[in-house]
Amino acid sequence: MVASYKSSDREFEAGQDLFSLGKPCDSIYNLTEGWVILYNLLEDGRRQILHFALPGAVLGFHPGDSAMMTYGAQALTDVTVSSIPHKALLPIVKQQPEFGLRLAWLIARDCSLAFDRLTSIGRHSASKRVAHLLLKLFIRYRAQWPGNQIEEMHLPLTQEDIGDATGLTSVHVNRVLGDLRKDGIVKFHYRRLQIINPDKLIDVARIDPQLVLSWIR
């Protein structure tokens, strides 16, 4: 979508910030390859992962010409993005209104995913939070290849990343993953995630199967 109007492609290595918390961002980025985390930092230095961006996501959109970013975006893997300067957006939308609608849809989709995960963090037990996160990432990953019934994926997260995304310690995450493995639900080893029993995972995550279908769409 953004690639048709891009000014350039940019590459970032794993660990690099695409844009930083508290600093201006003069472009929007369409993620074409790799994974990106959106994060915030607490006063004590702890990190809260707000969202995991997968290929197709639009990053860096904000209201105002000189607004400071209220969150950072860091490459979780090596990534490639297409960029469009913010100053070019208005002329593009005037010429191609469907571009603005598509951009709004992508942003609304990511907001919906983030709100759903926020509810999970605020209201669910540790096992439900982790199950919810793993299931959502697995389905979003698989949805990139419609019709491909994969049961295993490369999940470039550490247990610390999962903890930062769910509000849990690494020790607690390790315990939950161990329980899910012993119950024959999932295996997560060397950044490979295998869903052994998807129905049980949905049940542990306490997710409506219809919501799962909406993520795929």
PDB file of C-alpha atoms in Angstrom, residues 18-20 23-31 36 38 53 57-65 67-73 81-87 89 103 107 110:
ATOM      1  CA  LEU A  18      13.232   3.149  13.671  1.00  0.00           C
ATOM      2  CA  PHE A  19      12.177   6.121  15.777  1.00  0.00           C
ATOM      3  CA  SER A  20      12.679   6.936  19.431  1.00  0.00           C
ATOM      4  CA  LYS A  23      11.725  12.495  19.558  1.00  0.00           C
ATOM      5  CA  PRO A  24      10.035  13.663  16.352  1.00  0.00           C
ATOM      6  CA  CYS A  25       9.456  11.272  13.468  1.00  0.00           C
ATOM      7  CA  ASP A  26       9.268  12.888  10.024  1.00  0.00           C
ATOM      8  CA  SER A  27       8.113   9.844   8.028  1.00  0.00           C
ATOM      9  CA  ILE A  28       5.695   6.958   8.162  1.00  0.00           C
ATOM     10  CA  TYR A  29       7.057   3.482   7.590  1.00  0.00           C
ATOM     11  CA  ASN A  30       5.441   0.526   5.898  1.00  0.00           C
ATOM     12  CA  LEU A  31       7.052  -2.612   7.293  1.00  0.00           C
ATOM     13  CA  VAL A  36       9.246  -4.535  15.023  1.00  0.00           C
ATOM     14  CA  LEU A  38       6.538  -0.723  19.784  1.00  0.00           C
ATOM     15  CA  ALA A  53       4.354  -5.111  14.252  1.00  0.00           C
ATOM     16  CA  ALA A  57       2.077  -2.604   9.417  1.00  0.00           C
ATOM     17  CA  VAL A  58       2.280   1.182   9.144  1.00  0.00           C
ATOM     18  CA  LEU A  59       4.462   2.830  11.783  1.00  0.00           C
ATOM     19  CA  GLY A  60       5.262   6.392  12.782  1.00  0.00           C
ATOM     20  CA  PHE A  61       1.934   8.058  11.963  1.00  0.00           C
ATOM     21  CA  HIS A  62       1.069  10.814  14.434  1.00  0.00           C
ATOM     22  CA  PRO A  63      -1.076  13.975  14.497  1.00  0.00           C
ATOM     23  CA  GLY A  64       0.659  17.304  13.990  1.00  0.00           C
ATOM     24  CA  ASP A  65       3.749  18.335  12.080  1.00  0.00           C
ATOM     25  CA  ALA A  67       4.669  15.977  17.495  1.00  0.00           C
ATOM     26  CA  MET A  68       7.061  13.994  19.649  1.00  0.00           C
ATOM     27  CA  MET A  69       6.600  10.260  19.592  1.00  0.00           C
ATOM     28  CA  THR A  70       4.963   8.894  22.730  1.00  0.00           C
ATOM     29  CA  TYR A  71       6.474   5.449  22.106  1.00  0.00           C
ATOM     30  CA  GLY A  72       9.514   3.990  20.384  1.00  0.00           C
ATOM     31  CA  ALA A  73       9.818   1.444  17.581  1.00  0.00           C
ATOM     32  CA  VAL A  81      10.623  -0.533   5.504  1.00  0.00           C
ATOM     33  CA  SER A  82       9.258   1.769   2.826  1.00  0.00           C
ATOM     34  CA  SER A  83       9.077   5.372   3.997  1.00  0.00           C
ATOM     35  CA  ILE A  84       6.979   8.385   3.061  1.00  0.00           C
ATOM     36  CA  PRO A  85       7.712  11.853   4.529  1.00  0.00           C
ATOM     37  CA  HIS A  86       4.849  13.218   6.620  1.00  0.00           C
ATOM     38  CA  LYS A  87       4.824  16.362   4.503  1.00  0.00           C
ATOM     39  CA  LEU A  89       0.875  12.636   2.996  1.00  0.00           C
ATOM     40  CA  LEU A 103      -4.054   4.043   5.983  1.00  0.00           C
ATOM     41  CA  ILE A 107      -4.063   2.038  11.960  1.00  0.00           C
ATOM     42  CA  ASP A 110      -3.467  -2.255  14.963  1.00  0.00           C
TER      43      ASP A 110
END
